[in-house]
């Protein structure tokens, strides 16, 4: 007796092989699980409570998965719905699901797992000493908590199990660990706990554990001793190397993975190729510990305006760094004299795209670019201040000379107006764990029949 989990892709919104998905449904899985997001793209989604991914792409792929669920007659689960898993994005995903149910003529029971944390709950836990920092973490205080626009706790297997126990056809979960949706059913069925958590870690990003990482769909069979993993696209295979290597992915320790209620230890794991496509893994251990859930929070760190110019004159391309340094010094004086702002009240950066735009001073490759994009980034306390600085520096970014004794140059703006308001800039401000006596005490489940 095994528990078979079909994973269509590493995340909803990036696409998957439809033929491989159909093949997976024909193999009669017990559940279909997919991730909806992560913190990979930075703090904006959590701070603003919106999805990074296109609604159209999300709806198109979710349509295929809802049809696959109906054909297979099994539950469909998504974790970290809407990229960040805040309550607002769970509701966003629920709205899409309701639209599709009407279009497809499906009657469904839907369980929503909410992971957002009221500030009052976090303040109370802080006062009770139930919040501990991870490394690195900012110092936590009542003021910091009060400044956060969204706080989420990462659900584990227990919260997904509770949602499945409602008899839901579809589970839309808020922020969860990457592994929680996949291991929940195998654990509930009594499969090997080390194998369940390890197999979930290997499967979390779909075919990334295979020789063709972009092919998407994989199947994992969990049993009483371990798990077997197989990619379902024709041009993909799992090998002991590709499977074992995935413990390195997004994990500071390739032998241990911490989850709510304990950690996975793979130091004794053995990887065996069953054939050219499948790998069986045994020997993984689950070590129980105190039940904690990770907290994530984001807040507004300022507001931004950007401006872009393009240098093509050979001399300015060659001397771009010197030009930017001279321009920055000049603009600091202009902003001080015209707006009364000292550098500590705002931040102005110029990135030289084509020279060192990504790595800055750490760039170690040299070349002779034909042109350079000069990206100015203004960050200030309010959008009004950032916008005003953007307008103030506009003519100088277009015309400022490299030396005093030369004619004014003219560079190129790729669009008009050259400056663009980006809105709020968010930053992560929590990297802590919350101790729970009851795994469900920080989460709630709503069940709806449509």
Short mmCIF file of N, CA, C and O in Angstrom, two decimals, residues 216-287:
data_model
loop_
_atom_site.label_atom_id
_atom_site.label_comp_id
_atom_site.label_asym_id
_atom_site.label_seq_id
_atom_site.Cartn_x
_atom_site.Cartn_y
_atom_site.Cartn_z
N UNK A 216 8.48 19.89 -15.51
CA UNK A 216 7.33 20.11 -14.63
C UNK A 216 6.84 18.93 -13.83
O UNK A 216 7.10 18.83 -12.63
N UNK A 217 6.10 18.01 -14.43
CA UNK A 217 5.26 17.08 -13.69
C UNK A 217 6.06 15.89 -13.15
O UNK A 217 6.82 15.26 -13.89
N UNK A 218 5.85 15.56 -11.87
CA UNK A 218 6.45 14.36 -11.30
C UNK A 218 5.43 13.63 -10.44
O UNK A 218 4.43 14.21 -10.02
N UNK A 219 5.72 12.35 -10.18
CA UNK A 219 4.90 11.54 -9.30
C UNK A 219 5.79 11.00 -8.18
O UNK A 219 6.92 10.57 -8.43
N UNK A 220 5.26 11.02 -6.96
CA UNK A 220 5.99 10.46 -5.82
C UNK A 220 5.11 9.42 -5.15
O UNK A 220 3.96 9.71 -4.80
N UNK A 221 5.66 8.23 -4.99
CA UNK A 221 4.97 7.16 -4.26
C UNK A 221 5.62 7.01 -2.89
O UNK A 221 6.82 6.71 -2.80
N UNK A 222 4.83 7.22 -1.84
CA UNK A 222 5.32 7.10 -0.47
C UNK A 222 4.93 5.72 0.07
O UNK A 222 3.79 5.29 -0.11
N UNK A 223 5.88 5.07 0.75
CA UNK A 223 5.57 3.75 1.31
C UNK A 223 6.04 3.68 2.77
O UNK A 223 6.42 4.70 3.36
N UNK A 224 6.05 2.48 3.31
CA UNK A 224 6.36 2.32 4.74
C UNK A 224 7.85 2.45 5.04
O UNK A 224 8.26 2.52 6.20
N UNK A 225 8.69 2.48 3.99
CA UNK A 225 10.14 2.56 4.19
C UNK A 225 10.77 3.80 3.57
O UNK A 225 11.90 4.15 3.91
N UNK A 226 10.10 4.44 2.63
CA UNK A 226 10.70 5.58 1.95
C UNK A 226 9.79 6.12 0.87
O UNK A 226 8.58 6.17 1.03
N UNK A 227 10.37 6.46 -0.27
CA UNK A 227 9.57 7.00 -1.37
C UNK A 227 10.26 6.73 -2.70
O UNK A 227 11.49 6.53 -2.77
N UNK A 228 9.45 6.72 -3.77
CA UNK A 228 9.95 6.59 -5.13
C UNK A 228 9.51 7.82 -5.91
O UNK A 228 8.35 8.23 -5.83
N UNK A 229 10.42 8.39 -6.68
CA UNK A 229 10.11 9.59 -7.45
C UNK A 229 10.36 9.33 -8.92
O UNK A 229 11.35 8.69 -9.30
N UNK A 230 9.43 9.83 -9.77
CA UNK A 230 9.53 9.62 -11.22
C UNK A 230 8.98 10.85 -11.95
O UNK A 230 7.86 11.29 -11.68
N UNK A 231 9.74 11.41 -12.89
CA UNK A 231 9.20 12.48 -13.73
C UNK A 231 8.29 11.89 -14.79
O UNK A 231 8.51 10.76 -15.24
N UNK A 232 7.30 12.62 -15.21
CA UNK A 232 6.30 12.08 -16.14
C UNK A 232 6.43 12.60 -17.56
O UNK A 232 5.73 12.12 -18.45
N UNK A 233 7.31 13.55 -17.80
CA UNK A 233 7.56 13.99 -19.18
C UNK A 233 8.46 12.97 -19.87
O UNK A 233 9.32 12.34 -19.24
N UNK A 234 8.28 12.81 -21.18
CA UNK A 234 9.05 11.80 -21.93
C UNK A 234 10.55 12.05 -21.88
O UNK A 234 11.34 11.11 -21.89
N UNK A 235 10.95 13.31 -21.86
CA UNK A 235 12.37 13.65 -21.97
C UNK A 235 13.01 13.95 -20.63
O UNK A 235 13.96 14.73 -20.54
N UNK A 236 12.50 13.36 -19.55
CA UNK A 236 13.06 13.61 -18.22
C UNK A 236 13.28 12.28 -17.51
O UNK A 236 12.59 11.29 -17.75
N UNK A 237 14.26 12.28 -16.61
CA UNK A 237 14.54 11.11 -15.79
C UNK A 237 15.06 11.57 -14.44
O UNK A 237 15.66 12.64 -14.32
N UNK A 238 14.81 10.77 -13.43
CA UNK A 238 15.41 11.00 -12.12
C UNK A 238 16.58 10.04 -11.95
O UNK A 238 16.51 8.86 -12.32
N UNK A 239 17.67 10.53 -11.39
CA UNK A 239 18.84 9.72 -11.09
C UNK A 239 19.18 9.92 -9.62
O UNK A 239 18.74 10.92 -9.01
N UNK A 240 19.94 9.02 -9.01
CA UNK A 240 20.37 9.26 -7.63
C UNK A 240 21.04 10.62 -7.45
O UNK A 240 20.85 11.28 -6.43
N UNK A 241 21.79 11.04 -8.45
CA UNK A 241 22.45 12.35 -8.36
C UNK A 241 21.44 13.49 -8.36
O UNK A 241 21.49 14.39 -7.52
N UNK A 242 20.50 13.47 -9.34
CA UNK A 242 19.56 14.59 -9.46
C UNK A 242 18.64 14.67 -8.25
O UNK A 242 18.24 15.77 -7.83
N UNK A 243 18.29 13.52 -7.68
CA UNK A 243 17.39 13.51 -6.52
C UNK A 243 18.12 13.95 -5.26
O UNK A 243 17.66 14.82 -4.52
N UNK A 244 19.29 13.38 -5.01
CA UNK A 244 20.02 13.74 -3.79
C UNK A 244 20.45 15.20 -3.81
O UNK A 244 20.48 15.86 -2.76
N UNK A 245 20.74 15.73 -4.99
CA UNK A 245 21.21 17.11 -5.09
C UNK A 245 20.16 18.12 -4.67
O UNK A 245 20.49 19.24 -4.28
N UNK A 246 18.87 17.72 -4.74
CA UNK A 246 17.83 18.70 -4.43
C UNK A 246 17.79 19.09 -2.95
O UNK A 246 17.21 20.11 -2.59
N UNK A 247 18.44 18.31 -2.09
CA UNK A 247 18.55 18.73 -0.69
C UNK A 247 19.40 19.98 -0.53
O UNK A 247 19.36 20.65 0.49
N UNK A 248 20.18 20.31 -1.56
CA UNK A 248 20.98 21.53 -1.53
C UNK A 248 20.15 22.76 -1.89
O UNK A 248 20.56 23.89 -1.62
N UNK A 249 19.00 22.53 -2.53
CA UNK A 249 18.22 23.64 -3.07
C UNK A 249 17.52 24.40 -1.95
O UNK A 249 16.77 23.85 -1.17
N UNK A 250 17.80 25.72 -1.87
CA UNK A 250 17.17 26.61 -0.88
C UNK A 250 17.31 26.06 0.54
O UNK A 250 16.40 26.19 1.36
N UNK A 251 18.45 25.47 0.83
CA UNK A 251 18.64 24.85 2.14
C UNK A 251 20.08 25.07 2.58
O UNK A 251 21.01 24.67 1.87
N UNK A 252 20.27 25.69 3.71
CA UNK A 252 21.63 26.00 4.17
C UNK A 252 22.37 24.76 4.62
O UNK A 252 23.60 24.73 4.63
N UNK A 253 21.64 23.70 4.99
CA UNK A 253 22.25 22.45 5.44
C UNK A 253 21.71 21.33 4.56
O UNK A 253 20.52 21.02 4.61
N UNK A 254 22.54 20.67 3.73
CA UNK A 254 22.04 19.64 2.83
C UNK A 254 21.63 18.35 3.52
O UNK A 254 21.12 17.45 2.86
N UNK A 255 21.83 18.26 4.83
CA UNK A 255 21.50 17.04 5.55
C UNK A 255 20.30 17.20 6.49
O UNK A 255 19.73 16.22 6.94
N UNK A 256 19.95 18.44 6.81
CA UNK A 256 18.84 18.67 7.74
C UNK A 256 17.90 19.73 7.18
O UNK A 256 18.34 20.71 6.57
N UNK A 257 16.61 19.51 7.42
CA UNK A 257 15.59 20.46 6.98
C UNK A 257 14.60 20.63 8.12
O UNK A 257 13.94 19.67 8.53
N UNK A 258 14.51 21.85 8.65
CA UNK A 258 13.61 22.11 9.78
C UNK A 258 12.21 22.43 9.28
O UNK A 258 12.03 23.20 8.33
N UNK A 259 11.24 21.82 9.93
CA UNK A 259 9.83 22.00 9.61
C UNK A 259 9.06 22.14 10.93
O UNK A 259 9.62 21.89 12.01
N UNK A 260 7.79 22.55 10.88
CA UNK A 260 7.02 22.60 12.13
C UNK A 260 7.01 21.24 12.84
O UNK A 260 6.65 20.23 12.25
N UNK A 261 7.45 21.23 14.08
CA UNK A 261 7.40 20.01 14.87
C UNK A 261 8.62 19.12 14.81
O UNK A 261 8.60 18.03 15.37
N UNK A 262 9.69 19.57 14.17
CA UNK A 262 10.89 18.75 14.13
C UNK A 262 11.76 19.06 12.93
O UNK A 262 11.66 20.11 12.32
N UNK A 263 12.63 18.06 12.59
CA UNK A 263 13.48 18.27 11.42
C UNK A 263 13.74 16.94 10.72
O UNK A 263 13.68 15.86 11.32
N UNK A 264 14.02 17.04 9.43
CA UNK A 264 14.36 15.91 8.59
C UNK A 264 15.88 15.73 8.60
O UNK A 264 16.62 16.70 8.43
N UNK A 265 16.33 14.49 8.78
CA UNK A 265 17.75 14.16 8.78
C UNK A 265 17.99 13.14 7.66
O UNK A 265 17.45 12.04 7.71
N UNK A 266 18.79 13.51 6.65
CA UNK A 266 19.01 12.61 5.51
C UNK A 266 20.43 12.06 5.47
O UNK A 266 20.86 11.52 4.45
N UNK A 267 21.16 12.15 6.57
CA UNK A 267 22.54 11.67 6.55
C UNK A 267 22.61 10.16 6.30
O UNK A 267 23.60 9.66 5.76
N UNK A 268 21.57 9.42 6.66
CA UNK A 268 21.57 7.99 6.41
C UNK A 268 20.77 7.57 5.20
O UNK A 268 20.53 6.36 5.00
N UNK A 269 20.35 8.52 4.38
CA UNK A 269 19.51 8.19 3.23
C UNK A 269 20.30 7.45 2.14
O UNK A 269 21.47 7.75 1.90
N UNK A 270 19.63 6.52 1.49
CA UNK A 270 20.22 5.76 0.39
C UNK A 270 19.35 5.93 -0.85
O UNK A 270 18.12 5.78 -0.79
N UNK A 271 19.99 6.22 -1.97
CA UNK A 271 19.31 6.52 -3.22
C UNK A 271 19.59 5.40 -4.21
O UNK A 271 20.76 5.17 -4.58
N UNK A 272 18.54 4.72 -4.67
CA UNK A 272 18.72 3.57 -5.55
C UNK A 272 17.95 3.79 -6.85
O UNK A 272 16.74 4.08 -6.82
N UNK A 273 18.64 3.65 -7.98
CA UNK A 273 17.97 3.74 -9.28
C UNK A 273 17.21 2.45 -9.53
O UNK A 273 17.81 1.37 -9.61
N UNK A 274 15.90 2.54 -9.65
CA UNK A 274 15.08 1.36 -9.94
C UNK A 274 15.12 1.02 -11.42
O UNK A 274 14.98 -0.15 -11.80
N UNK A 275 15.26 2.03 -12.26
CA UNK A 275 15.41 1.86 -13.70
C UNK A 275 15.98 3.17 -14.24
O UNK A 275 16.55 3.95 -13.47
N UNK A 276 15.81 3.43 -15.52
CA UNK A 276 16.41 4.63 -16.10
C UNK A 276 15.67 5.91 -15.70
O UNK A 276 16.19 7.01 -15.93
N UNK A 277 14.48 5.81 -15.10
CA UNK A 277 13.69 7.00 -14.81
C UNK A 277 13.37 7.19 -13.33
O UNK A 277 13.12 8.31 -12.90
N UNK A 278 13.34 6.11 -12.56
CA UNK A 278 12.84 6.18 -11.19
C UNK A 278 13.95 5.95 -10.16
O UNK A 278 14.87 5.16 -10.40
N UNK A 279 13.80 6.65 -9.02
CA UNK A 279 14.73 6.50 -7.90
C UNK A 279 13.94 6.22 -6.63
O UNK A 279 12.92 6.88 -6.36
N UNK A 280 14.40 5.23 -5.88
CA UNK A 280 13.81 4.92 -4.58
C UNK A 280 14.75 5.38 -3.49
O UNK A 280 15.98 5.20 -3.58
N UNK A 281 14.20 6.01 -2.44
CA UNK A 281 15.00 6.55 -1.35
C UNK A 281 14.52 5.95 -0.04
O UNK A 281 13.31 5.94 0.24
N UNK A 282 15.46 5.50 0.77
CA UNK A 282 15.15 4.96 2.09
C UNK A 282 16.19 5.48 3.08
O UNK A 282 17.21 6.04 2.70
N UNK A 283 15.92 5.28 4.37
CA UNK A 283 16.89 5.64 5.40
C UNK A 283 16.77 7.06 5.92
O UNK A 283 17.57 7.48 6.77
N UNK A 284 15.80 7.83 5.46
CA UNK A 284 15.61 9.20 5.95
C UNK A 284 14.94 9.16 7.32
O UNK A 284 14.10 8.30 7.58
N UNK A 285 15.31 10.11 8.18
CA UNK A 285 14.76 10.12 9.55
C UNK A 285 14.02 11.42 9.82
O UNK A 285 14.45 12.49 9.40
N UNK A 286 12.92 11.32 10.54
CA UNK A 286 12.20 12.48 11.06
C UNK A 286 12.45 12.55 12.56
O UNK A 286 12.18 11.59 13.29
N UNK A 287 12.99 13.68 13.02
CA UNK A 287 13.32 13.86 14.43
C UNK A 287 12.33 14.86 15.03
O UNK A 287 12.33 16.04 14.65
#
